[in-house]
PDB file of C-alpha atoms and ligand atoms in Angstrom:
ATOM      1  CA  MET A1389     -97.887  -6.199-156.723  1.00 93.00           C
ATOM      2  CA  GLN A1390     -98.029  -4.873-153.165  1.00 97.00           C
ATOM      3  CA  ARG A1391     -95.455  -6.478-150.894  1.00 98.00           C
ATOM      4  CA  LEU A1392     -96.656  -8.235-147.753  1.00 98.00           C
ATOM      5  CA  ILE A1393     -94.549  -8.075-144.599  1.00 98.00           C
ATOM      6  CA  ALA A1394     -96.032 -10.384-141.987  1.00 98.00           C
ATOM      7  CA  GLY A1395     -94.882 -11.021-138.434  1.00 98.00           C
ATOM      8  CA  ASN A1396     -95.492 -14.346-136.722  1.00 98.00           C
ATOM      9  CA  TRP A1397     -95.227 -14.056-132.934  1.00 98.00           C
ATOM     10  CA  LYS A1398     -95.709 -17.804-132.479  1.00 98.00           C
ATOM     11  CA  MET A1399     -96.516 -18.645-128.821  1.00 98.00           C
ATOM     12  CA  ASN A1400     -94.855 -15.597-127.291  1.00 98.00           C
ATOM     13  CA  LYS A1401     -95.743 -12.596-125.102  1.00 98.00           C
ATOM     14  CA  GLU A1402     -98.293 -11.910-122.393  1.00 98.00           C
ATOM     15  CA  MET A1403    -100.854  -9.107-122.231  1.00 97.00           C
ATOM     16  CA  ARG A1404     -98.498  -6.600-120.597  1.00 98.00           C
ATOM     17  CA  GLN A1405     -95.843  -7.201-123.267  1.00 98.00           C
ATOM     18  CA  CYS A1406     -98.490  -6.976-125.944  1.00 98.00           C
ATOM     19  CA  LYS A1407     -99.449  -3.490-124.721  1.00 98.00           C
ATOM     20  CA  GLU A1408     -95.796  -2.427-124.645  1.00 98.00           C
ATOM     21  CA  TYR A1409     -95.367  -3.770-128.166  1.00 98.00           C
ATOM     22  CA  ALA A1410     -98.276  -1.719-129.501  1.00 98.00           C
ATOM     23  CA  GLU A1411     -96.822   1.461-127.992  1.00 98.00           C
ATOM     24  CA  SER A1412     -93.349   0.758-129.248  1.00 98.00           C
ATOM     25  CA  PHE A1413     -94.530  -0.338-132.723  1.00 98.00           C
ATOM     26  CA  ASN A1414     -96.606   2.823-133.181  1.00 98.00           C
ATOM     27  CA  ALA A1415     -93.617   4.950-132.182  1.00 98.00           C
ATOM     28  CA  TYR A1416     -91.312   3.351-134.772  1.00 98.00           C
ATOM     29  CA  PHE A1417     -93.777   2.656-137.587  1.00 97.00           C
ATOM     30  CA  LYS A1418     -93.748   4.966-140.602  1.00 96.00           C
ATOM     31  CA  GLU A1419     -96.471   4.861-143.239  1.00 94.00           C
ATOM     32  CA  THR A1420     -95.397   2.702-146.117  1.00 95.00           C
ATOM     33  CA  MET A1421     -96.402   1.229-149.483  1.00 95.00           C
ATOM     34  CA  VAL A1422     -96.112  -2.339-148.175  1.00 97.00           C
ATOM     35  CA  GLU A1423     -98.966  -4.251-146.580  1.00 98.00           C
ATOM     36  CA  VAL A1424     -98.144  -4.917-142.938  1.00 98.00           C
ATOM     37  CA  LEU A1425     -99.553  -7.835-141.006  1.00 98.00           C
ATOM     38  CA  VAL A1426     -99.074  -8.994-137.422  1.00 98.00           C
ATOM     39  CA  CYS A1427    -100.090 -12.542-136.464  1.00 98.00           C
ATOM     40  CA  PRO A1428    -100.076 -12.651-132.650  1.00 98.00           C
ATOM     41  CA  PRO A1429    -101.578 -15.380-130.485  1.00 98.00           C
ATOM     42  CA  LEU A1430    -105.386 -15.100-130.756  1.00 97.00           C
ATOM     43  CA  PRO A1431    -105.972 -13.699-127.224  1.00 96.00           C
ATOM     44  CA  PHE A1432    -104.149 -10.498-128.275  1.00 98.00           C
ATOM     45  CA  VAL A1433    -105.858  -9.851-131.600  1.00 97.00           C
ATOM     46  CA  TYR A1434    -108.825  -7.920-130.235  1.00 95.00           C
ATOM     47  CA  TYR A1435    -106.565  -5.565-128.315  1.00 97.00           C
ATOM     48  CA  LEU A1436    -104.055  -5.067-131.108  1.00 98.00           C
ATOM     49  CA  ALA A1437    -106.798  -4.446-133.665  1.00 96.00           C
ATOM     50  CA  ARG A1438    -107.737  -1.418-131.565  1.00 96.00           C
ATOM     51  CA  HIS A1439    -104.298  -0.197-130.565  1.00 97.00           C
ATOM     52  CA  LEU A1440    -101.851  -0.830-133.380  1.00 98.00           C
ATOM     53  CA  HIS A1441    -101.485   1.774-136.120  1.00 97.00           C
ATOM     54  CA  PRO A1442    -104.603   1.580-138.357  1.00 96.00           C
ATOM     55  CA  LEU A1443    -102.517   0.593-141.396  1.00 96.00           C
ATOM     56  CA  VAL A1444    -101.510  -2.661-139.700  1.00 98.00           C
ATOM     57  CA  LYS A1445    -103.644  -5.730-140.369  1.00 98.00           C
ATOM     58  CA  LEU A1446    -104.100  -8.640-137.982  1.00 98.00           C
ATOM     59  CA  GLY A1447    -103.905 -12.330-138.739  1.00 98.00           C
ATOM     60  CA  ALA A1448    -104.218 -15.691-136.988  1.00 98.00           C
ATOM     61  CA  GLN A1449    -101.438 -18.270-136.818  1.00 98.00           C
ATOM     62  CA  ASP A1450    -103.797 -21.144-137.555  1.00 98.00           C
ATOM     63  CA  VAL A1451    -107.501 -21.930-137.910  1.00 98.00           C
ATOM     64  CA  ALA A1452    -109.453 -25.072-137.131  1.00 98.00           C
ATOM     65  CA  ALA A1453    -110.278 -27.587-139.835  1.00 98.00           C
ATOM     66  CA  PHE A1454    -113.914 -27.510-138.703  1.00 98.00           C
ATOM     67  CA  GLU A1455    -116.825 -25.126-138.631  1.00 97.00           C
ATOM     68  CA  PRO A1456    -117.843 -24.048-135.072  1.00 98.00           C
ATOM     69  CA  GLY A1457    -119.010 -26.907-132.867  1.00 98.00           C
ATOM     70  CA  PRO A1458    -117.798 -29.416-130.286  1.00 98.00           C
ATOM     71  CA  TYR A1459    -114.019 -29.177-130.881  1.00 98.00           C
ATOM     72  CA  THR A1460    -112.540 -28.248-127.508  1.00 98.00           C
ATOM     73  CA  GLY A1461    -109.575 -25.935-127.679  1.00 97.00           C
ATOM     74  CA  GLU A1462    -109.958 -25.039-131.344  1.00 97.00           C
ATOM     75  CA  ILE A1463    -110.522 -21.607-132.878  1.00 97.00           C
ATOM     76  CA  SER A1464    -112.637 -21.467-136.025  1.00 98.00           C
ATOM     77  CA  ALA A1465    -112.041 -19.249-139.034  1.00 98.00           C
ATOM     78  CA  THR A1466    -115.350 -17.507-138.280  1.00 98.00           C
ATOM     79  CA  MET A1467    -114.129 -16.618-134.769  1.00 97.00           C
ATOM     80  CA  ALA A1468    -110.773 -15.378-136.012  1.00 98.00           C
ATOM     81  CA  ARG A1469    -112.538 -13.247-138.621  1.00 98.00           C
ATOM     82  CA  SER A1470    -114.963 -11.861-136.037  1.00 97.00           C
ATOM     83  CA  VAL A1471    -112.129 -10.435-133.924  1.00 96.00           C
ATOM     84  CA  GLY A1472    -110.428  -8.839-136.903  1.00 96.00           C
ATOM     85  CA  CYS A1473    -108.182 -11.411-138.585  1.00 98.00           C
ATOM     86  CA  LEU A1474    -107.956 -10.820-142.324  1.00 98.00           C
ATOM     87  CA  TYR A1475    -105.261 -13.444-142.833  1.00 98.00           C
ATOM     88  CA  SER A1476    -104.275 -16.747-141.269  1.00 98.00           C
ATOM     89  CA  ILE A1477    -101.045 -18.653-141.511  1.00 98.00           C
ATOM     90  CA  VAL A1478    -101.788 -22.307-142.266  1.00 98.00           C
ATOM     91  CA  GLY A1479     -99.423 -25.258-142.388  1.00 98.00           C
ATOM     92  CA  HIS A1480     -96.520 -23.584-140.604  1.00 98.00           C
ATOM     93  CA  SER A1481     -93.680 -26.087-140.271  1.00 97.00           C
ATOM     94  CA  GLU A1482     -94.169 -26.066-136.489  1.00 97.00           C
ATOM     95  CA  ARG A1483     -97.777 -27.190-137.003  1.00 98.00           C
ATOM     96  CA  ARG A1484     -96.553 -29.899-139.354  1.00 97.00           C
ATOM     97  CA  LYS A1485     -93.826 -30.993-136.913  1.00 96.00           C
ATOM     98  CA  TYR A1486     -95.527 -30.814-133.495  1.00 97.00           C
ATOM     99  CA  PHE A1487     -99.158 -31.369-134.454  1.00 97.00           C
ATOM    100  CA  GLY A1488     -98.752 -33.811-137.340  1.00 97.00           C
ATOM    101  CA  GLU A1489    -100.480 -31.590-139.899  1.00 98.00           C
ATOM    102  CA  ASP A1490    -100.267 -32.779-143.485  1.00 98.00           C
ATOM    103  CA  ASP A1491    -101.030 -31.184-146.848  1.00 98.00           C
ATOM    104  CA  LYS A1492    -104.581 -32.536-146.938  1.00 98.00           C
ATOM    105  CA  LEU A1493    -105.474 -31.011-143.555  1.00 98.00           C
ATOM    106  CA  ILE A1494    -103.728 -27.766-144.431  1.00 98.00           C
ATOM    107  CA  ASN A1495    -105.779 -27.547-147.616  1.00 98.00           C
ATOM    108  CA  ILE A1496    -108.998 -28.029-145.617  1.00 98.00           C
ATOM    109  CA  LYS A1497    -107.936 -25.210-143.280  1.00 98.00           C
ATOM    110  CA  ALA A1498    -106.999 -22.940-146.181  1.00 98.00           C
ATOM    111  CA  ARG A1499    -110.356 -23.537-147.878  1.00 98.00           C
ATOM    112  CA  LEU A1500    -112.297 -22.899-144.651  1.00 98.00           C
ATOM    113  CA  ALA A1501    -110.343 -19.707-144.081  1.00 98.00           C
ATOM    114  CA  ARG A1502    -111.171 -18.562-147.614  1.00 98.00           C
ATOM    115  CA  GLN A1503    -114.846 -19.356-147.148  1.00 98.00           C
ATOM    116  CA  HIS A1504    -114.855 -16.989-144.182  1.00 98.00           C
ATOM    117  CA  ALA A1505    -113.075 -14.119-145.913  1.00 98.00           C
ATOM    118  CA  ILE A1506    -109.648 -14.875-144.437  1.00 98.00           C
ATOM    119  CA  THR A1507    -106.685 -15.035-146.797  1.00 98.00           C
ATOM    120  CA  PRO A1508    -104.616 -18.131-146.014  1.00 98.00           C
ATOM    121  CA  ILE A1509    -100.836 -17.828-145.962  1.00 98.00           C
ATOM    122  CA  ILE A1510     -99.850 -21.364-146.898  1.00 98.00           C
ATOM    123  CA  CYS A1511     -96.404 -22.368-145.656  1.00 98.00           C
ATOM    124  CA  VAL A1512     -94.235 -24.741-147.658  1.00 98.00           C
ATOM    125  CA  GLY A1513     -90.564 -25.670-147.490  1.00 98.00           C
ATOM    126  CA  GLU A1514     -88.065 -28.491-147.467  1.00 98.00           C
ATOM    127  CA  THR A1515     -85.809 -29.814-144.725  1.00 97.00           C
ATOM    128  CA  SER A1516     -82.047 -29.613-144.909  1.00 96.00           C
ATOM    129  CA  ALA A1517     -81.809 -33.359-145.640  1.00 97.00           C
ATOM    130  CA  GLN A1518     -84.315 -33.049-148.476  1.00 97.00           C
ATOM    131  CA  ARG A1519     -82.333 -30.170-149.993  1.00 97.00           C
ATOM    132  CA  LYS A1520     -79.066 -32.075-149.704  1.00 97.00           C
ATOM    133  CA  ALA A1521     -80.716 -35.051-151.427  1.00 98.00           C
ATOM    134  CA  GLY A1522     -81.738 -32.816-154.347  1.00 97.00           C
ATOM    135  CA  LYS A1523     -85.433 -33.189-153.492  1.00 98.00           C
ATOM    136  CA  ALA A1524     -86.293 -29.622-152.478  1.00 98.00           C
ATOM    137  CA  LYS A1525     -88.308 -28.762-155.581  1.00 98.00           C
ATOM    138  CA  ALA A1526     -90.178 -32.057-155.671  1.00 98.00           C
ATOM    139  CA  ILE A1527     -91.190 -31.588-152.017  1.00 98.00           C
ATOM    140  CA  VAL A1528     -92.257 -27.976-152.494  1.00 98.00           C
ATOM    141  CA  LYS A1529     -94.160 -28.839-155.686  1.00 98.00           C
ATOM    142  CA  LYS A1530     -96.196 -31.470-153.886  1.00 98.00           C
ATOM    143  CA  GLN A1531     -96.906 -29.121-150.968  1.00 98.00           C
ATOM    144  CA  VAL A1532     -97.947 -26.210-153.202  1.00 98.00           C
ATOM    145  CA  LEU A1533    -100.216 -28.266-155.437  1.00 98.00           C
ATOM    146  CA  SER A1534    -101.850 -30.263-152.615  1.00 98.00           C
ATOM    147  CA  CYS A1535    -102.342 -27.296-150.300  1.00 98.00           C
ATOM    148  CA  THR A1536    -103.928 -25.138-153.022  1.00 98.00           C
ATOM    149  CA  ASN A1537    -106.379 -27.826-154.133  1.00 98.00           C
ATOM    150  CA  LYS A1538    -109.731 -26.184-155.012  1.00 97.00           C
ATOM    151  CA  LEU A1539    -108.468 -22.710-154.089  1.00 98.00           C
ATOM    152  CA  ALA A1540    -108.807 -19.889-156.585  1.00 97.00           C
ATOM    153  CA  ALA A1541    -105.889 -17.599-157.410  1.00 97.00           C
ATOM    154  CA  PRO A1542    -104.887 -15.065-156.235  1.00 97.00           C
ATOM    155  CA  SER A1543    -106.940 -15.568-153.052  1.00 97.00           C
ATOM    156  CA  PHE A1544    -104.051 -17.029-151.060  1.00 98.00           C
ATOM    157  CA  VAL A1545    -100.394 -16.317-150.278  1.00 98.00           C
ATOM    158  CA  ILE A1546     -97.578 -18.859-150.424  1.00 98.00           C
ATOM    159  CA  ALA A1547     -94.841 -18.561-147.798  1.00 98.00           C
ATOM    160  CA  TYR A1548     -91.685 -20.390-148.818  1.00 98.00           C
ATOM    161  CA  GLU A1549     -89.974 -21.237-145.539  1.00 98.00           C
ATOM    162  CA  PRO A1550     -87.098 -23.700-145.857  1.00 97.00           C
ATOM    163  CA  LEU A1551     -86.982 -25.527-142.533  1.00 97.00           C
ATOM    164  CA  TRP A1552     -83.224 -25.163-142.260  1.00 96.00           C
ATOM    165  CA  ALA A1553     -83.658 -21.376-142.245  1.00 96.00           C
ATOM    166  CA  ILE A1554     -86.444 -21.051-139.664  1.00 95.00           C
ATOM    167  CA  GLY A1555     -85.157 -19.780-136.327  1.00 91.00           C
ATOM    168  CA  THR A1556     -81.603 -20.833-137.174  1.00 94.00           C
ATOM    169  CA  GLY A1557     -80.053 -17.489-138.074  1.00 93.00           C
ATOM    170  CA  LYS A1558     -79.151 -19.014-141.470  1.00 93.00           C
ATOM    171  CA  ASN A1559     -81.345 -17.331-144.073  1.00 95.00           C
ATOM    172  CA  ALA A1560     -81.537 -18.618-147.641  1.00 94.00           C
ATOM    173  CA  ALA A1561     -79.210 -16.761-149.983  1.00 97.00           C
ATOM    174  CA  PRO A1562     -81.157 -14.340-152.185  1.00 98.00           C
ATOM    175  CA  GLU A1563     -80.449 -16.477-155.291  1.00 98.00           C
ATOM    176  CA  GLN A1564     -81.568 -19.638-153.487  1.00 97.00           C
ATOM    177  CA  ALA A1565     -84.825 -17.982-152.445  1.00 98.00           C
ATOM    178  CA  GLU A1566     -85.414 -16.573-155.930  1.00 98.00           C
ATOM    179  CA  ASP A1567     -84.727 -19.947-157.528  1.00 98.00           C
ATOM    180  CA  MET A1568     -87.472 -21.567-155.430  1.00 98.00           C
ATOM    181  CA  HIS A1569     -89.873 -18.621-155.712  1.00 98.00           C
ATOM    182  CA  ALA A1570     -89.509 -18.616-159.510  1.00 98.00           C
ATOM    183  CA  PHE A1571     -90.210 -22.357-159.488  1.00 98.00           C
ATOM    184  CA  ILE A1572     -93.357 -21.817-157.366  1.00 98.00           C
ATOM    185  CA  ARG A1573     -94.403 -18.998-159.717  1.00 98.00           C
ATOM    186  CA  GLN A1574     -94.059 -21.408-162.644  1.00 98.00           C
ATOM    187  CA  LEU A1575     -96.232 -24.001-160.875  1.00 98.00           C
ATOM    188  CA  LEU A1576     -98.904 -21.403-160.126  1.00 98.00           C
ATOM    189  CA  THR A1577     -98.865 -20.005-163.659  1.00 98.00           C
ATOM    190  CA  LYS A1578     -99.263 -23.483-165.058  1.00 97.00           C
ATOM    191  CA  LYS A1579    -102.159 -24.198-162.714  1.00 97.00           C
ATOM    192  CA  TYR A1580    -103.921 -20.812-162.776  1.00 97.00           C
ATOM    193  CA  LYS A1581    -102.739 -19.327-166.081  1.00 94.00           C
ATOM    194  CA  GLY A1582    -102.566 -15.492-165.892  1.00 92.00           C
ATOM    195  CA  LYS A1583    -103.898 -15.359-162.331  1.00 96.00           C
ATOM    196  CA  GLY A1584    -100.880 -17.292-161.053  1.00 97.00           C
ATOM    197  CA  LYS A1585     -98.841 -14.132-161.661  1.00 96.00           C
ATOM    198  CA  ASP A1586    -100.851 -12.279-159.010  1.00 97.00           C
ATOM    199  CA  VAL A1587    -100.276 -14.705-156.131  1.00 98.00           C
ATOM    200  CA  ARG A1588     -97.838 -13.294-153.592  1.00 98.00           C
ATOM    201  CA  ILE A1589     -94.956 -15.603-152.748  1.00 98.00           C
ATOM    202  CA  ILE A1590     -93.269 -14.472-149.551  1.00 98.00           C
ATOM    203  CA  TYR A1591     -90.056 -15.759-147.997  1.00 98.00           C
ATOM    204  CA  GLY A1592     -89.583 -16.800-144.366  1.00 98.00           C
ATOM    205  CA  GLY A1593     -86.507 -17.978-142.503  1.00 97.00           C
ATOM    206  CA  SER A1594     -84.235 -15.818-140.326  1.00 95.00           C
ATOM    207  CA  VAL A1595     -85.152 -12.532-142.023  1.00 97.00           C
ATOM    208  CA  THR A1596     -83.557  -9.528-140.289  1.00 98.00           C
ATOM    209  CA  PRO A1597     -83.132  -5.812-141.035  1.00 98.00           C
ATOM    210  CA  GLU A1598     -79.543  -6.679-141.983  1.00 97.00           C
ATOM    211  CA  ASN A1599     -80.319  -9.322-144.622  1.00 97.00           C
ATOM    212  CA  CYS A1600     -83.731  -8.274-145.964  1.00 98.00           C
ATOM    213  CA  VAL A1601     -82.714  -5.862-148.741  1.00 98.00           C
ATOM    214  CA  PRO A1602     -81.019  -8.272-151.182  1.00 98.00           C
ATOM    215  CA  LEU A1603     -83.809 -10.792-150.546  1.00 98.00           C
ATOM    216  CA  ILE A1604     -86.653  -8.363-151.273  1.00 98.00           C
ATOM    217  CA  ARG A1605     -84.922  -7.224-154.463  1.00 98.00           C
ATOM    218  CA  GLN A1606     -85.472 -10.656-155.999  1.00 98.00           C
ATOM    219  CA  LYS A1607     -88.101 -10.647-158.728  1.00 97.00           C
ATOM    220  CA  ASN A1608     -90.380 -13.265-157.201  1.00 98.00           C
ATOM    221  CA  VAL A1609     -89.900 -12.433-153.535  1.00 98.00           C
ATOM    222  CA  ASN A1610     -93.090 -10.505-152.777  1.00 98.00           C
ATOM    223  CA  GLY A1611     -92.602 -10.052-149.055  1.00 98.00           C
ATOM    224  CA  PHE A1612     -91.607 -11.821-145.868  1.00 98.00           C
ATOM    225  CA  LEU A1613     -92.964 -13.940-143.068  1.00 98.00           C
ATOM    226  CA  VAL A1614     -90.844 -12.893-140.106  1.00 98.00           C
ATOM    227  CA  GLY A1615     -90.695 -14.962-136.913  1.00 97.00           C
ATOM    228  CA  GLY A1616     -88.150 -14.074-134.217  1.00 96.00           C
ATOM    229  CA  VAL A1617     -87.429 -10.511-135.321  1.00 98.00           C
ATOM    230  CA  SER A1618     -91.137  -9.610-135.463  1.00 98.00           C
ATOM    231  CA  LEU A1619     -91.211  -9.854-131.648  1.00 98.00           C
ATOM    232  CA  ASP A1620     -89.065  -6.749-131.477  1.00 98.00           C
ATOM    233  CA  ALA A1621     -91.183  -3.812-132.677  1.00 98.00           C
ATOM    234  CA  LYS A1622     -88.192  -1.629-133.541  1.00 98.00           C
ATOM    235  CA  ARG A1623     -86.437  -4.266-135.663  1.00 98.00           C
ATOM    236  CA  PHE A1624     -89.666  -5.367-137.311  1.00 98.00           C
ATOM    237  CA  CYS A1625     -90.369  -1.735-138.256  1.00 98.00           C
ATOM    238  CA  GLU A1626     -86.859  -1.512-139.737  1.00 98.00           C
ATOM    239  CA  ILE A1627     -87.652  -4.441-142.038  1.00 98.00           C
ATOM    240  CA  ILE A1628     -90.962  -2.815-143.010  1.00 98.00           C
ATOM    241  CA  ALA A1629     -89.224   0.488-143.761  1.00 97.00           C
ATOM    242  CA  LYS A1630     -86.478  -1.158-145.861  1.00 97.00           C
ATOM    243  CA  CYS A1631     -89.034  -3.129-147.891  1.00 97.00           C
ATOM    244  CA  GLY A1632     -91.060   0.008-148.557  1.00 94.00           C
ATOM    245  CA  MET A1633     -88.188   1.747-150.351  1.00 82.00           C
TER     246      MET A1633
HETATM  247  C1  PEP B2722     -91.260 -18.482-139.012  1.00 56.09           C
HETATM  248  O1  PEP B2722     -91.373 -19.171-138.009  1.00 56.09           O
HETATM  249  O2  PEP B2722     -92.217 -18.368-139.804  1.00 56.09           O
HETATM  250  C2  PEP B2722     -89.992 -17.823-139.238  1.00 56.09           C
HETATM  251  C3  PEP B2722     -89.708 -17.404-140.440  1.00 56.09           C
HETATM  252  O3  PEP B2722     -89.172 -17.689-138.141  1.00 56.09           O
HETATM  253  P1  PEP B2722     -87.771 -16.899-138.070  1.00 56.09           P
HETATM  254  O4  PEP B2722     -87.950 -15.581-138.778  1.00 56.09           O
HETATM  255  O5  PEP B2722     -87.511 -16.740-136.629  1.00 56.09           O
HETATM  256  O6  PEP B2722     -86.768 -17.758-138.775  1.00 56.09           O
END
């Protein structure tokens, strides 16, 4: 299965920095076997779709839970698709934490994205307290099954992002990531039979060029969702290059 290396800029950069990024990215990027995705803030998608290397795909960081209409401040899946987004992250832990998003809402967003030809990247993951209490798998199971309700496989991606690893500099150990990815694979195979094997399960949480190789070598780690490091074109390209080997 083709690996997916996705960058999540979160709410960072301005237009000038976005232009510099495109120049720098194109200088460092080498053609690769992996699928490369950049999810910038929506105002930059139109520009990046025209200026980043043509092998790079663009994605949104979220989509609205509604079709177009009177929802001030929201961006619909149709709009994201019309400016070139082929993917959208949904249910990122920051959306869950700061905007109160729950599995039911995330599932609505994922289904709307799918209906408009956007592949949802559904984020799941446990907190440190939940892991310490031995509840990590129960939490992730509930998130995976609820968020994929009425979605067909393999038309979505699961991003396993343990909250204790996001933006902390403390990535999951390769065996820890593989243990959870294999568990998610089992859930998907049970739910979707043979098609569950084709769903990409990517890991997110403090991925760097220094720690990505042992992680990507795990059997069920099919790529990465990279936050902080994806803001630096050179370092993001290093991850892409190492995962393409
Ligand atoms: C993320 O926010 O999806 C993420 C994985 O962030 P970081 O790589 O900075 O931990």
